[in-house]
Short mmCIF file of C-alpha atoms in Angstrom, two decimals:
data_model
loop_
_atom_site.label_atom_id
_atom_site.label_comp_id
_atom_site.label_asym_id
_atom_site.label_seq_id
_atom_site.Cartn_x
_atom_site.Cartn_y
_atom_site.Cartn_z
CA MET A 123 -9.23 -27.46 -1.77
CA THR A 124 -11.62 -26.12 0.82
CA GLY A 125 -14.56 -28.01 2.22
CA SER A 126 -17.38 -27.45 4.69
CA THR A 127 -16.30 -30.39 6.86
CA THR A 128 -12.65 -29.34 7.02
CA ARG A 129 -11.52 -26.94 9.72
CA PRO A 130 -8.93 -24.24 8.95
CA PRO A 131 -5.30 -25.22 9.62
CA LEU A 132 -4.98 -22.93 12.67
CA ALA A 133 -8.56 -23.14 13.94
CA ASP A 134 -7.48 -23.88 17.53
CA ILE A 135 -4.72 -21.27 17.70
CA THR A 136 -5.05 -17.99 19.60
CA VAL A 137 -2.68 -15.12 18.91
CA VAL A 138 -2.18 -12.06 21.12
CA ASP A 139 -0.72 -9.45 18.82
CA PHE A 140 1.03 -6.33 20.17
CA SER A 141 2.57 -5.45 16.79
CA GLU A 142 1.91 -2.28 14.80
CA LEU A 143 2.44 -0.79 11.34
CA LEU A 144 3.32 -3.43 8.70
CA PRO A 145 5.63 -6.41 9.38
CA GLY A 146 3.85 -7.81 12.44
CA PRO A 147 0.30 -7.18 11.21
CA PHE A 148 1.11 -8.66 7.77
CA PHE A 149 2.42 -11.76 9.54
CA THR A 150 -0.58 -12.08 11.87
CA GLN A 151 -2.96 -11.39 8.97
CA ALA A 152 -1.64 -14.60 7.39
CA LEU A 153 -2.29 -16.44 10.67
CA ALA A 154 -5.85 -15.07 10.65
CA GLU A 155 -6.37 -16.23 7.07
CA MET A 156 -5.26 -19.70 8.18
CA GLY A 157 -7.99 -19.68 10.81
CA ALA A 158 -6.26 -18.40 13.94
CA ARG A 159 -8.02 -16.07 16.36
CA VAL A 160 -5.93 -12.89 16.41
CA ILE A 161 -6.50 -10.43 19.25
CA LYS A 162 -4.86 -7.10 18.51
CA ILE A 163 -3.67 -5.17 21.58
CA GLU A 164 -3.74 -1.44 20.82
CA ARG A 165 -2.46 1.53 22.79
CA PRO A 166 -4.78 4.41 23.77
CA PRO A 167 -5.88 6.80 22.57
CA HIS A 168 -5.41 6.11 18.85
CA GLY A 169 -4.33 2.48 18.67
CA ASP A 170 -1.99 1.19 15.97
CA ASN A 171 -0.28 4.21 14.37
CA ALA A 172 -1.14 2.75 10.96
CA ARG A 173 -4.79 3.64 11.58
CA ARG A 174 -3.78 7.30 11.15
CA LEU A 175 -0.76 6.97 8.85
CA GLY A 176 -2.64 5.02 6.19
CA ALA A 177 -6.12 3.61 6.69
CA GLY A 178 -5.98 1.65 3.43
CA GLY A 179 -2.77 -0.09 4.37
CA PHE A 180 -4.09 -0.75 7.86
CA SER A 181 -7.27 -2.37 6.54
CA ALA A 182 -5.27 -4.61 4.20
CA VAL A 183 -3.40 -6.29 7.05
CA ASN A 184 -5.85 -6.24 9.95
CA ARG A 185 -9.04 -7.83 8.62
CA GLY A 186 -10.75 -10.45 10.70
CA LYS A 187 -8.89 -9.57 13.89
CA GLU A 188 -10.22 -8.41 17.26
CA SER A 189 -9.12 -5.15 18.89
CA LEU A 190 -8.51 -4.51 22.57
CA LEU A 191 -7.62 -1.01 23.71
CA VAL A 192 -5.19 -1.50 26.59
CA ASP A 193 -3.01 0.87 28.58
CA MET A 194 -0.11 -1.47 29.31
CA LYS A 195 1.24 0.99 31.87
CA ASP A 196 -1.86 0.39 33.99
CA GLU A 197 -1.24 -2.54 36.31
CA ALA A 198 -4.86 -3.75 36.37
CA GLN A 199 -5.17 -3.72 32.58
CA ARG A 200 -1.79 -5.39 32.24
CA ALA A 201 -2.94 -8.16 34.59
CA GLN A 202 -5.96 -8.76 32.37
CA VAL A 203 -3.73 -9.09 29.33
CA ARG A 204 -1.52 -11.55 31.20
CA GLN A 205 -4.61 -13.70 31.79
CA LEU A 206 -5.37 -13.52 28.08
CA VAL A 207 -1.79 -14.51 27.24
CA ALA A 208 -2.01 -17.48 29.62
CA SER A 209 -4.54 -19.13 27.32
CA ALA A 210 -2.86 -18.07 24.07
CA ASP A 211 -0.58 -20.06 21.79
CA ILE A 212 1.35 -17.20 20.23
CA VAL A 213 2.38 -13.72 21.32
CA VAL A 214 3.69 -11.27 18.73
CA GLU A 215 5.40 -7.98 19.58
CA SER A 216 7.32 -5.45 17.53
CA TYR A 217 8.65 -2.99 20.11
CA ARG A 218 12.30 -2.16 20.53
CA PRO A 219 14.21 -4.60 22.74
CA GLY A 220 13.57 -3.98 26.43
CA VAL A 221 10.08 -2.48 26.17
CA MET A 222 8.17 -5.68 26.91
CA ALA A 223 10.61 -6.58 29.71
CA ARG A 224 9.84 -3.27 31.45
CA LEU A 225 6.16 -4.22 31.30
CA GLY A 226 6.81 -7.70 32.65
CA MET A 227 5.49 -9.16 29.40
CA ASP A 228 8.71 -10.45 27.82
CA PHE A 229 9.29 -14.13 27.14
CA ALA A 230 11.44 -14.63 30.24
CA SER A 231 8.66 -13.25 32.44
CA LEU A 232 5.97 -15.43 30.84
CA GLN A 233 7.84 -18.67 30.22
CA ALA A 234 7.39 -20.21 33.67
CA THR A 235 3.60 -19.87 33.66
CA CYS A 236 3.18 -20.31 29.89
CA PRO A 237 5.66 -23.05 28.93
CA ARG A 238 3.91 -23.79 25.61
CA LEU A 239 3.88 -20.15 24.50
CA ILE A 240 5.53 -19.26 21.21
CA TYR A 241 6.75 -15.70 21.60
CA VAL A 242 7.67 -13.81 18.42
CA SER A 243 9.71 -10.60 18.64
CA LEU A 244 9.81 -8.70 15.34
CA SER A 245 12.32 -5.86 15.29
CA GLY A 246 14.62 -4.07 12.91
CA TYR A 247 17.96 -5.46 14.08
CA GLY A 248 17.05 -8.15 16.61
CA GLN A 249 17.23 -8.47 20.37
CA ALA A 250 21.04 -8.20 20.57
CA GLY A 251 23.90 -6.39 18.86
CA PRO A 252 25.13 -2.78 18.78
CA TRP A 253 22.21 -1.72 16.56
CA ALA A 254 19.50 -3.56 18.52
CA LYS A 255 17.81 -0.37 19.71
CA LEU A 256 18.43 1.69 16.59
CA PRO A 257 15.21 2.93 14.95
CA GLY A 258 14.70 2.12 11.30
CA HIS A 259 12.46 1.59 8.33
CA ASP A 260 12.54 -0.71 5.33
CA ILE A 261 15.20 1.24 3.42
CA ASN A 262 17.53 1.14 6.45
CA TYR A 263 17.31 -2.64 6.80
CA LEU A 264 17.89 -3.14 3.08
CA ALA A 265 20.87 -0.81 3.24
CA ALA A 266 22.36 -2.65 6.22
CA ALA A 267 21.87 -6.05 4.56
CA GLY A 268 23.71 -5.12 1.37
CA VAL A 269 20.61 -5.08 -0.81
CA LEU A 270 20.64 -1.38 -1.68
CA ALA A 271 24.31 -1.46 -2.61
CA VAL A 272 23.58 -3.82 -5.50
CA SER A 273 20.30 -2.19 -6.57
CA GLY A 274 19.46 0.38 -9.20
CA GLU A 275 21.42 0.59 -12.43
CA ALA A 276 25.04 -0.28 -13.01
CA GLY A 277 27.15 2.82 -12.54
CA GLY A 278 24.29 4.70 -10.90
CA GLN A 279 23.26 5.39 -7.35
CA PRO A 280 21.43 2.76 -5.27
CA ALA A 281 17.72 2.49 -5.97
CA LEU A 282 15.27 3.33 -3.22
CA GLY A 283 13.53 -0.01 -3.72
CA VAL A 284 11.23 -1.94 -6.03
CA GLY A 285 7.92 -0.39 -4.99
CA LEU A 286 7.38 -2.83 -2.12
CA PRO A 287 8.77 -2.73 1.45
CA VAL A 288 10.91 -5.80 0.83
CA ALA A 289 12.56 -6.13 4.25
CA ASP A 290 9.26 -5.64 6.09
CA LEU A 291 7.46 -8.30 4.07
CA CYS A 292 10.47 -10.62 3.97
CA GLY A 293 10.68 -10.47 7.77
CA ALA A 294 6.95 -11.14 8.08
CA MET A 295 7.30 -14.29 5.99
CA TYR A 296 10.25 -15.54 8.05
CA ALA A 297 8.15 -14.89 11.16
CA LEU A 298 5.32 -16.92 9.63
CA SER A 299 7.46 -19.87 8.56
CA SER A 300 9.41 -20.05 11.82
CA THR A 301 6.23 -19.76 13.90
CA LEU A 302 4.57 -22.60 12.01
CA ALA A 303 7.74 -24.66 12.50
CA ALA A 304 7.69 -23.83 16.23
CA LEU A 305 4.05 -24.93 16.47
CA PHE A 306 4.98 -28.22 14.81
CA GLN A 307 8.00 -28.64 17.08
CA ARG A 308 5.83 -27.98 20.14
CA GLU A 309 3.76 -31.03 19.27
CA SER A 310 6.74 -33.27 20.08
CA THR A 311 8.49 -31.26 22.81
CA GLY A 312 5.54 -29.67 24.59
CA GLN A 313 7.62 -26.50 24.83
CA GLY A 314 7.25 -23.07 23.31
CA GLN A 315 10.16 -20.80 22.47
CA HIS A 316 11.23 -17.24 21.78
CA LEU A 317 11.67 -16.36 18.10
CA ASP A 318 13.98 -13.38 17.53
CA VAL A 319 13.04 -12.17 14.03
CA ALA A 320 15.16 -9.26 12.81
CA LEU A 321 14.11 -7.65 9.54
CA ALA A 322 17.74 -6.88 8.63
CA ASP A 323 18.73 -10.53 9.29
CA CYS A 324 15.93 -11.75 7.04
CA ALA A 325 16.95 -9.47 4.17
CA LEU A 326 20.55 -10.56 4.78
CA HIS A 327 19.56 -14.21 4.33
CA TRP A 328 18.00 -13.32 0.99
CA MET A 329 21.46 -12.08 -0.06
CA ASN A 330 22.84 -15.64 -0.06
CA PRO A 331 22.24 -16.31 -3.79
CA ARG A 332 24.04 -13.08 -4.63
CA LEU A 333 26.92 -13.81 -2.25
CA GLY A 334 27.32 -17.25 -3.79
CA THR A 335 27.43 -15.73 -7.26
CA TYR A 336 30.02 -13.13 -6.25
CA ARG A 337 32.17 -15.81 -4.62
CA GLU A 338 32.04 -18.07 -7.67
CA SER A 339 32.63 -15.28 -10.19
CA GLY A 340 35.38 -13.57 -8.21
CA ALA A 341 33.46 -10.29 -8.14
CA ALA A 342 35.32 -8.72 -5.23
CA THR A 343 34.52 -5.04 -5.75
CA LEU A 344 31.13 -3.38 -5.50
CA GLU A 345 31.43 -2.22 -9.11
CA ALA A 346 31.97 -5.80 -10.27
CA GLN A 347 29.13 -7.07 -8.07
CA ARG A 348 26.71 -4.49 -9.45
CA GLU A 349 27.74 -5.44 -12.97
CA VAL A 350 27.05 -9.13 -12.28
CA THR A 351 23.73 -8.37 -10.59
CA LEU A 352 22.25 -5.64 -12.74
CA VAL A 353 23.50 -6.12 -16.30
CA LYS A 354 22.07 -9.19 -18.03
CA PRO A 355 21.56 -9.73 -21.75
CA ALA A 356 17.97 -10.02 -22.96
CA TYR A 357 16.69 -9.19 -19.51
CA GLY A 358 14.63 -6.11 -18.75
CA ALA A 359 11.42 -4.15 -19.28
CA PHE A 360 11.06 -2.82 -22.82
CA ALA A 361 8.73 -0.08 -24.09
CA CYS A 362 6.27 -0.89 -26.86
CA LEU A 363 4.48 1.29 -29.41
CA ASP A 364 1.39 1.81 -27.26
CA GLY A 365 3.42 3.06 -24.28
CA ARG A 366 3.11 -0.19 -22.36
CA TYR A 367 6.06 -2.29 -21.26
CA LEU A 368 6.86 -5.97 -21.60
CA SER A 369 9.32 -7.79 -19.38
CA ILE A 370 11.57 -10.17 -21.30
CA ALA A 371 13.96 -12.60 -19.63
CA ALA A 372 15.65 -14.78 -22.26
CA LEU A 373 18.70 -15.65 -20.14
CA GLU A 374 19.15 -19.34 -20.94
CA ASP A 375 20.62 -20.21 -24.32
CA HIS A 376 17.51 -22.03 -25.56
CA PHE A 377 15.30 -19.07 -24.64
CA TRP A 378 17.71 -16.71 -26.37
CA GLN A 379 17.51 -18.80 -29.53
CA ARG A 380 13.71 -18.67 -29.42
CA LEU A 381 13.77 -14.91 -28.93
CA CYS A 382 15.99 -14.56 -32.00
CA GLN A 383 13.54 -16.71 -33.96
CA ALA A 384 10.65 -14.48 -32.93
CA ILE A 385 12.23 -11.08 -33.65
CA ASP A 386 15.20 -9.92 -35.69
CA LEU A 387 18.09 -9.16 -33.33
CA ALA A 388 20.87 -9.01 -35.90
CA PRO A 389 23.82 -8.79 -35.54
CA PHE A 390 23.47 -10.57 -32.17
CA ASN A 391 21.70 -13.62 -33.56
CA GLY A 392 24.88 -15.16 -34.94
CA GLU A 393 26.86 -18.15 -33.73
CA VAL A 394 29.25 -16.06 -31.69
CA TYR A 395 26.41 -15.05 -29.31
CA GLN A 396 24.88 -18.49 -28.76
CA SER A 397 26.11 -18.96 -25.18
CA PHE A 398 25.30 -16.78 -22.18
CA LYS A 399 29.00 -16.41 -21.43
CA GLN A 400 29.49 -14.94 -24.90
CA ARG A 401 26.48 -12.63 -24.60
CA LYS A 402 27.21 -11.30 -21.13
CA PRO A 403 29.95 -8.80 -22.14
CA HIS A 404 27.55 -7.38 -24.75
CA ALA A 405 24.52 -7.18 -22.43
CA GLN A 406 23.91 -3.46 -22.76
CA ALA A 407 24.21 -3.50 -26.54
CA ILE A 408 21.91 -6.53 -26.79
CA ASN A 409 19.29 -4.88 -24.60
CA GLN A 410 19.50 -1.72 -26.67
CA ARG A 411 18.95 -3.83 -29.78
CA ILE A 412 15.89 -5.48 -28.22
CA ALA A 413 14.50 -2.06 -27.26
CA GLU A 414 14.95 -0.92 -30.84
CA ALA A 415 13.27 -4.06 -32.20
CA VAL A 416 10.14 -3.82 -30.02
CA LYS A 417 9.49 -0.07 -29.83
CA ASP A 418 7.28 -0.12 -32.94
CA ARG A 419 5.26 -3.18 -31.91
CA ASP A 420 1.97 -3.35 -30.05
CA ALA A 421 2.42 -4.84 -26.57
CA ASP A 422 -0.40 -7.39 -26.84
CA ALA A 423 0.70 -8.58 -30.27
CA LEU A 424 4.31 -8.89 -29.14
CA PHE A 425 3.28 -10.75 -25.99
CA GLU A 426 1.31 -13.21 -28.10
CA LEU A 427 4.25 -13.65 -30.50
CA LEU A 428 6.83 -14.25 -27.80
CA SER A 429 4.49 -16.53 -25.86
CA ARG A 430 3.98 -18.61 -29.01
CA HIS A 431 7.76 -18.94 -29.29
CA ASP A 432 7.99 -20.01 -25.63
CA VAL A 433 10.02 -16.98 -24.54
CA PRO A 434 9.81 -15.84 -20.88
CA VAL A 435 7.65 -12.73 -21.22
CA ALA A 436 5.02 -10.91 -19.19
CA PRO A 437 3.35 -7.51 -19.41
CA VAL A 438 4.23 -4.91 -16.81
CA VAL A 439 0.81 -4.78 -15.15
CA GLU A 440 -0.40 -1.66 -13.35
CA PRO A 441 -1.88 -2.24 -9.87
CA ALA A 442 -5.33 -1.04 -10.95
CA ARG A 443 -5.41 -3.75 -13.64
CA LEU A 444 -4.28 -6.70 -11.51
CA ALA A 445 -7.71 -8.05 -10.64
CA ALA A 446 -8.72 -8.13 -14.31
CA LEU A 447 -5.63 -10.03 -15.45
CA PRO A 448 -6.93 -13.39 -16.73
CA GLN A 449 -4.12 -15.32 -15.03
CA PHE A 450 -5.09 -14.12 -11.55
CA ALA A 451 -8.84 -13.97 -12.22
CA THR A 452 -8.85 -17.60 -13.35
CA ARG A 453 -7.04 -18.61 -10.17
CA ASP A 454 -9.47 -16.59 -8.02
CA LYS A 455 -6.72 -14.68 -6.25
CA PHE A 456 -8.77 -11.62 -5.30
CA GLU A 457 -11.41 -11.09 -2.66
CA ALA A 458 -14.65 -9.49 -3.70
CA GLY A 459 -14.47 -5.74 -4.01
CA ASP A 460 -15.63 -2.95 -6.27
CA HIS A 461 -12.33 -1.12 -6.55
CA MET A 462 -8.78 -2.35 -6.01
CA PRO A 463 -9.81 -5.60 -4.25
CA LEU A 464 -7.35 -7.25 -1.90
CA VAL A 465 -5.50 -10.48 -2.58
CA ARG A 466 -6.21 -13.77 -0.84
CA PHE A 467 -3.47 -15.76 0.88
CA PRO A 468 -1.71 -17.17 -2.20
CA VAL A 469 -1.54 -20.85 -1.21
CA PRO A 470 -4.93 -22.55 -0.75
CA LEU A 471 -5.05 -24.87 2.25
CA ALA A 472 -7.84 -27.24 3.20
CA GLY A 473 -10.41 -25.51 5.37
CA MET A 474 -9.35 -21.96 4.62
CA SER A 475 -12.26 -19.63 4.06
CA GLU A 476 -13.24 -18.96 0.47
CA GLY A 477 -14.89 -15.70 1.46
CA VAL A 478 -13.59 -12.36 2.64
CA LEU A 479 -12.29 -12.16 6.19
CA GLY A 480 -14.25 -10.18 8.70
CA PRO A 481 -13.96 -6.39 8.64
CA VAL A 482 -11.20 -4.36 10.20
CA PRO A 483 -11.96 -4.22 13.93
CA ALA A 484 -13.19 -0.98 15.41
CA LEU A 485 -10.66 0.31 17.89
CA GLY A 486 -11.24 -1.36 21.27
CA SER A 487 -14.37 -3.20 20.12
CA ALA A 488 -13.40 -6.50 21.77
CA ARG A 489 -13.57 -7.33 25.44
CA ILE A 490 -11.35 -9.64 27.51
#
């Protein structure tokens, strides 16, 4: 989809990025991959705290950017940044509410002289509300949004997560989509706007499918909601003979029938279990039966068998093996790299670079 005569989607866009750690940089990394110029404003003496907390994570979300080391408490340096902002399209900040206002760099202070500016504030709980200035991390936002309450295993304690910082990344994607919409809207109005992106709000919005299910099913108590969410027949990760796991998700009736054709699940393969409504009360017993049926089978052979029967199945792939997985290798999803290469932006757009982005910027290497 790329071509030498096609410019990247955001080739003319300049971003001044005050954000640190993960949500903001992950968001602006996507803008950089779409061709935007991203100028990272970093605080002396060490810059983004992620440089010290985790260099690998920092490098994954800050490639191809520029770095300016700026003491925003210094009036002369702040004035230089204001000049930079005056020619920018997007400003991104992830401080607690009130910090940028004290520096005279909030949206209200910039709007009059930068009417086309799209100003993105990424914070835990947003710019208003009783928790607006409360510190937090991913687990706190998921807890506040109701996600942790319905996580884990039925009857057990809430899970700490799924191995990814869901609220952080969810918020970054809402920031990306709303910013692109604001850029599009600016084409007709000529006006920028302030986007108040709260990580807890974004995770809360992802709860809508669950809330709809609870409303329809009448699951009014947390126990009932966890049962609806976490206990599903023929749905889970099952251990195979070689110690590997396969995920199986034969929820729909036709997939269940195909699963029963592929492996012997008696006594649950009878007529009485043909509908999901009939299977649901027996979910735990059915999953135990599946575990028993697959524990003596090789994972690759079972994957091939279930795939041939058109059953939803996938191996549980370890991170170190992702780049070698034929599905992703065929689709060229990884950048070049000797060990644990990074993943490209997942949706190819015309003009986006086929190569690796530039390196992580050295702290303060750019000049205004």
